[in-house]
Amino acid sequence: MFGYLPDLNLFAPPLARVAPVHDPAPPARLTGRVVLVLVDGLRLDTSLGLPFLDGLRERGISARATSHYPSLSRPNYVSIVAGVPPEASGVRTNDYARRLPFDSLIERATRAGRSVAYVSDSTNALPQLFGGDLDGAVATWPGGLEVAAHNALATGHDLVIILPGEVDLAGH
């Protein structure tokens, strides 16, 4: 349909030439575990009042990620996990399927000796983008997200990223 979209990606963005900052020693832990739930396609106002999400907000921190235009999943995943917008990351479409050539939350957690798990019932985007830095990367069968997420949490991973796909799929 839009054959030019893959050409919008930059596989060697200028940011990739910047040497990563390596901390001499892992920083002290501020918490026992971080669970990052990325709900692709869910507006903040729509999420308010949903009992499960409200329960998570009460026990942790809730944040709203603003999207870039056009609103595509992979560029926004990179913005959230690496803190880099599409113009600097080079990830501008959902066709980007290479390991990222720069620093990220996942890489820093791994370097600090923390284990990282990824669970999704719809996409292998994070394993493609962040590759070997994910321990226990799991793409579940449709409907198996709850079981896979429970297993990832039960194994004691320090950072668990959960990306349910049903909301995004429903929007399409």
mmCIF file of C-alpha atoms in Angstrom:
data_model
loop_
_atom_site.group_PDB
_atom_site.id
_atom_site.type_symbol
_atom_site.label_atom_id
_atom_site.label_comp_id
_atom_site.label_asym_id
_atom_site.label_seq_id
_atom_site.Cartn_x
_atom_site.Cartn_y
_atom_site.Cartn_z
ATOM 1 C CA MET A 1 0.000 0.000 0.000
ATOM 2 C CA PHE A 2 2.671 2.522 1.038
ATOM 3 C CA GLY A 3 5.840 1.123 -0.517
ATOM 4 C CA TYR A 4 7.936 4.137 0.457
ATOM 5 C CA LEU A 5 7.515 3.650 4.225
ATOM 6 C CA PRO A 6 10.521 1.339 4.769
ATOM 7 C CA ASP A 7 12.741 3.945 3.107
ATOM 8 C CA LEU A 8 11.903 6.431 5.872
ATOM 9 C CA ASN A 9 13.925 4.414 8.409
ATOM 10 C CA LEU A 10 17.595 5.154 9.095
ATOM 11 C CA PHE A 11 19.589 2.078 10.037
ATOM 12 C CA ALA A 12 22.687 4.069 11.005
ATOM 13 C CA PRO A 13 21.349 7.279 12.579
ATOM 14 C CA PRO A 14 23.903 9.824 13.846
ATOM 15 C CA LEU A 15 23.007 8.795 17.403
ATOM 16 C CA ALA A 16 24.510 5.351 16.730
ATOM 17 C CA ARG A 17 27.960 6.961 16.415
ATOM 18 C CA VAL A 18 27.829 8.362 19.958
ATOM 19 C CA ALA A 19 29.738 6.216 22.431
ATOM 20 C CA PRO A 20 27.426 4.807 25.122
ATOM 21 C CA VAL A 21 27.939 5.916 28.689
ATOM 22 C CA HIS A 22 29.064 2.980 30.822
ATOM 23 C CA ASP A 23 28.532 3.373 34.524
ATOM 24 C CA PRO A 24 31.562 2.086 36.472
ATOM 25 C CA ALA A 25 29.294 0.306 38.955
ATOM 26 C CA PRO A 26 25.588 -0.464 38.869
ATOM 27 C CA PRO A 27 23.595 2.123 40.802
ATOM 28 C CA ALA A 28 21.841 1.176 44.012
ATOM 29 C CA ARG A 29 18.429 -0.377 43.497
ATOM 30 C CA LEU A 30 15.514 1.940 44.085
ATOM 31 C CA THR A 31 12.940 -0.843 43.844
ATOM 32 C CA GLY A 32 12.800 -4.614 43.766
ATOM 33 C CA ARG A 33 11.225 -4.820 40.348
ATOM 34 C CA VAL A 34 9.901 -2.658 37.525
ATOM 35 C CA VAL A 35 6.929 -3.795 35.480
ATOM 36 C CA LEU A 36 6.409 -1.699 32.361
ATOM 37 C CA VAL A 37 3.017 -2.217 30.739
ATOM 38 C CA LEU A 38 2.783 -0.696 27.249
ATOM 39 C CA VAL A 39 -0.827 -0.509 26.086
ATOM 40 C CA ASP A 40 -0.511 0.416 22.425
ATOM 41 C CA GLY A 41 -3.543 2.296 21.145
ATOM 42 C CA LEU A 42 -5.151 3.093 24.523
ATOM 43 C CA ARG A 43 -5.864 6.753 25.142
ATOM 44 C CA LEU A 44 -5.254 8.034 28.660
ATOM 45 C CA ASP A 45 -8.789 9.330 29.138
ATOM 46 C CA THR A 46 -10.210 5.972 28.067
ATOM 47 C CA SER A 47 -7.937 4.120 30.495
ATOM 48 C CA LEU A 48 -9.134 6.054 33.525
ATOM 49 C CA GLY A 49 -11.817 4.178 35.443
ATOM 50 C CA LEU A 50 -10.714 0.717 34.258
ATOM 51 C CA PRO A 51 -10.396 -1.245 37.532
ATOM 52 C CA PHE A 52 -7.276 -3.257 36.642
ATOM 53 C CA LEU A 53 -5.318 -0.272 35.339
ATOM 54 C CA ASP A 54 -6.497 1.922 38.198
ATOM 55 C CA GLY A 55 -5.228 -0.755 40.593
ATOM 56 C CA LEU A 56 -1.814 -0.677 38.937
ATOM 57 C CA ARG A 57 -1.771 3.121 39.179
ATOM 58 C CA GLU A 58 -2.474 2.920 42.918
ATOM 59 C CA ARG A 59 0.493 0.587 43.456
ATOM 60 C CA GLY A 60 2.950 2.248 41.106
ATOM 61 C CA ILE A 61 3.430 5.050 38.654
ATOM 62 C CA SER A 62 1.342 5.863 35.614
ATOM 63 C CA ALA A 63 2.659 7.892 32.723
ATOM 64 C CA ARG A 64 1.304 9.031 29.404
ATOM 65 C CA ALA A 65 3.456 8.718 26.326
ATOM 66 C CA THR A 66 2.702 11.190 23.592
ATOM 67 C CA SER A 67 2.854 9.871 20.076
ATOM 68 C CA HIS A 68 4.744 11.107 17.078
ATOM 69 C CA TYR A 69 3.137 11.684 13.715
ATOM 70 C CA PRO A 70 2.319 9.405 12.125
ATOM 71 C CA SER A 71 1.303 7.351 15.127
ATOM 72 C CA LEU A 72 3.078 4.044 14.538
ATOM 73 C CA SER A 73 3.939 1.387 17.105
ATOM 74 C CA ARG A 74 7.664 0.695 16.715
ATOM 75 C CA PRO A 75 8.822 4.329 16.675
ATOM 76 C CA ASN A 76 6.854 4.876 19.865
ATOM 77 C CA TYR A 77 8.175 1.708 21.546
ATOM 78 C CA VAL A 78 11.687 3.007 20.875
ATOM 79 C CA SER A 79 10.790 6.436 22.257
ATOM 80 C CA ILE A 80 9.509 4.853 25.466
ATOM 81 C CA VAL A 81 12.199 2.209 26.009
ATOM 82 C CA ALA A 82 15.211 4.159 24.701
ATOM 83 C CA GLY A 83 14.035 7.722 25.334
ATOM 84 C CA VAL A 84 14.787 8.724 21.755
ATOM 85 C CA PRO A 85 12.275 10.242 19.300
ATOM 86 C CA PRO A 86 12.006 8.933 15.711
ATOM 87 C CA GLU A 87 13.979 11.774 14.140
ATOM 88 C CA ALA A 88 17.039 10.783 16.234
ATOM 89 C CA SER A 89 16.519 7.005 16.491
ATOM 90 C CA GLY A 90 15.931 6.413 12.787
ATOM 91 C CA VAL A 91 12.989 4.137 13.672
ATOM 92 C CA ARG A 92 10.200 5.862 11.798
ATOM 93 C CA THR A 93 7.943 3.033 10.646
ATOM 94 C CA ASN A 94 6.761 -0.391 11.758
ATOM 95 C CA ASP A 95 9.009 -1.918 9.069
ATOM 96 C CA TYR A 96 12.139 -1.375 11.192
ATOM 97 C CA ALA A 97 13.134 -4.898 12.243
ATOM 98 C CA ARG A 98 16.811 -4.635 13.203
ATOM 99 C CA ARG A 99 18.571 -4.440 16.515
ATOM 100 C CA LEU A 100 18.968 -0.824 17.586
ATOM 101 C CA PRO A 101 22.504 0.545 17.461
ATOM 102 C CA PHE A 102 22.223 2.667 20.640
ATOM 103 C CA ASP A 103 21.594 2.622 24.389
ATOM 104 C CA SER A 104 18.247 1.754 25.988
ATOM 105 C CA LEU A 105 16.593 0.966 29.302
ATOM 106 C CA ILE A 106 16.867 -2.728 28.487
ATOM 107 C CA GLU A 107 20.591 -2.489 27.722
ATOM 108 C CA ARG A 108 21.280 -0.536 30.916
ATOM 109 C CA ALA A 109 19.315 -3.009 33.037
ATOM 110 C CA THR A 110 21.244 -5.889 31.487
ATOM 111 C CA ARG A 111 24.604 -4.146 31.992
ATOM 112 C CA ALA A 112 23.691 -3.637 35.656
ATOM 113 C CA GLY A 113 23.187 -7.387 36.018
ATOM 114 C CA ARG A 114 19.393 -7.206 36.021
ATOM 115 C CA SER A 115 17.259 -9.746 34.180
ATOM 116 C CA VAL A 116 14.707 -8.523 31.666
ATOM 117 C CA ALA A 117 11.626 -10.361 30.403
ATOM 118 C CA TYR A 118 9.262 -9.423 27.601
ATOM 119 C CA VAL A 119 5.745 -10.745 27.141
ATOM 120 C CA SER A 120 3.333 -9.985 24.317
ATOM 121 C CA ASP A 121 0.452 -11.781 22.682
ATOM 122 C CA SER A 122 0.790 -9.984 19.376
ATOM 123 C CA THR A 123 4.243 -8.696 18.483
ATOM 124 C CA ASN A 124 7.900 -9.641 18.584
ATOM 125 C CA ALA A 125 8.862 -5.984 18.091
ATOM 126 C CA LEU A 126 10.913 -5.563 21.266
ATOM 127 C CA PRO A 127 12.999 -8.728 20.763
ATOM 128 C CA GLN A 128 13.712 -7.545 17.202
ATOM 129 C CA LEU A 129 14.611 -4.027 18.312
ATOM 130 C CA PHE A 130 16.491 -4.868 21.515
ATOM 131 C CA GLY A 131 17.572 -8.428 20.676
ATOM 132 C CA GLY A 132 19.924 -10.249 22.985
ATOM 133 C CA ASP A 133 19.314 -7.974 25.948
ATOM 134 C CA LEU A 134 16.003 -9.710 26.659
ATOM 135 C CA ASP A 135 15.956 -12.738 28.912
ATOM 136 C CA GLY A 136 12.958 -14.956 28.444
ATOM 137 C CA ALA A 137 11.542 -13.070 25.472
ATOM 138 C CA VAL A 138 8.122 -14.581 24.903
ATOM 139 C CA ALA A 139 5.563 -14.078 22.166
ATOM 140 C CA THR A 140 2.513 -15.938 23.399
ATOM 141 C CA TRP A 141 -0.442 -17.398 21.623
ATOM 142 C CA PRO A 142 -3.555 -15.191 21.407
ATOM 143 C CA GLY A 143 -5.280 -15.378 24.769
ATOM 144 C CA GLY A 144 -2.170 -16.580 26.599
ATOM 145 C CA LEU A 145 -0.910 -13.191 27.722
ATOM 146 C CA GLU A 146 -2.138 -13.546 31.304
ATOM 147 C CA VAL A 147 -0.408 -16.912 31.784
ATOM 148 C CA ALA A 148 2.828 -15.728 30.155
ATOM 149 C CA ALA A 149 2.871 -12.492 32.176
ATOM 150 C CA HIS A 150 2.263 -14.421 35.402
ATOM 151 C CA ASN A 151 5.143 -16.773 34.542
ATOM 152 C CA ALA A 152 7.489 -13.856 33.773
ATOM 153 C CA LEU A 153 6.635 -12.247 37.099
ATOM 154 C CA ALA A 154 6.919 -15.533 39.002
ATOM 155 C CA THR A 155 10.461 -16.131 37.740
ATOM 156 C CA GLY A 156 11.654 -12.964 39.477
ATOM 157 C CA HIS A 157 12.855 -10.886 36.534
ATOM 158 C CA ASP A 158 13.944 -7.398 37.595
ATOM 159 C CA LEU A 159 12.343 -5.664 34.615
ATOM 160 C CA VAL A 160 9.237 -7.140 33.024
ATOM 161 C CA ILE A 161 7.820 -5.483 29.917
ATOM 162 C CA ILE A 162 4.273 -6.504 29.055
ATOM 163 C CA LEU A 163 2.780 -5.447 25.740
ATOM 164 C CA PRO A 164 -0.822 -6.634 25.290
ATOM 165 C CA GLY A 165 -1.823 -6.456 21.659
ATOM 166 C CA GLU A 166 -5.589 -6.687 21.731
ATOM 167 C CA VAL A 167 -6.189 -2.938 22.192
ATOM 168 C CA ASP A 168 -4.026 -2.036 19.199
ATOM 169 C CA LEU A 169 -5.543 -4.818 17.091
ATOM 170 C CA ALA A 170 -9.067 -3.665 17.976
ATOM 171 C CA GLY A 171 -8.195 -0.162 16.794
ATOM 172 C CA HIS A 172 -7.255 -1.475 13.377
#
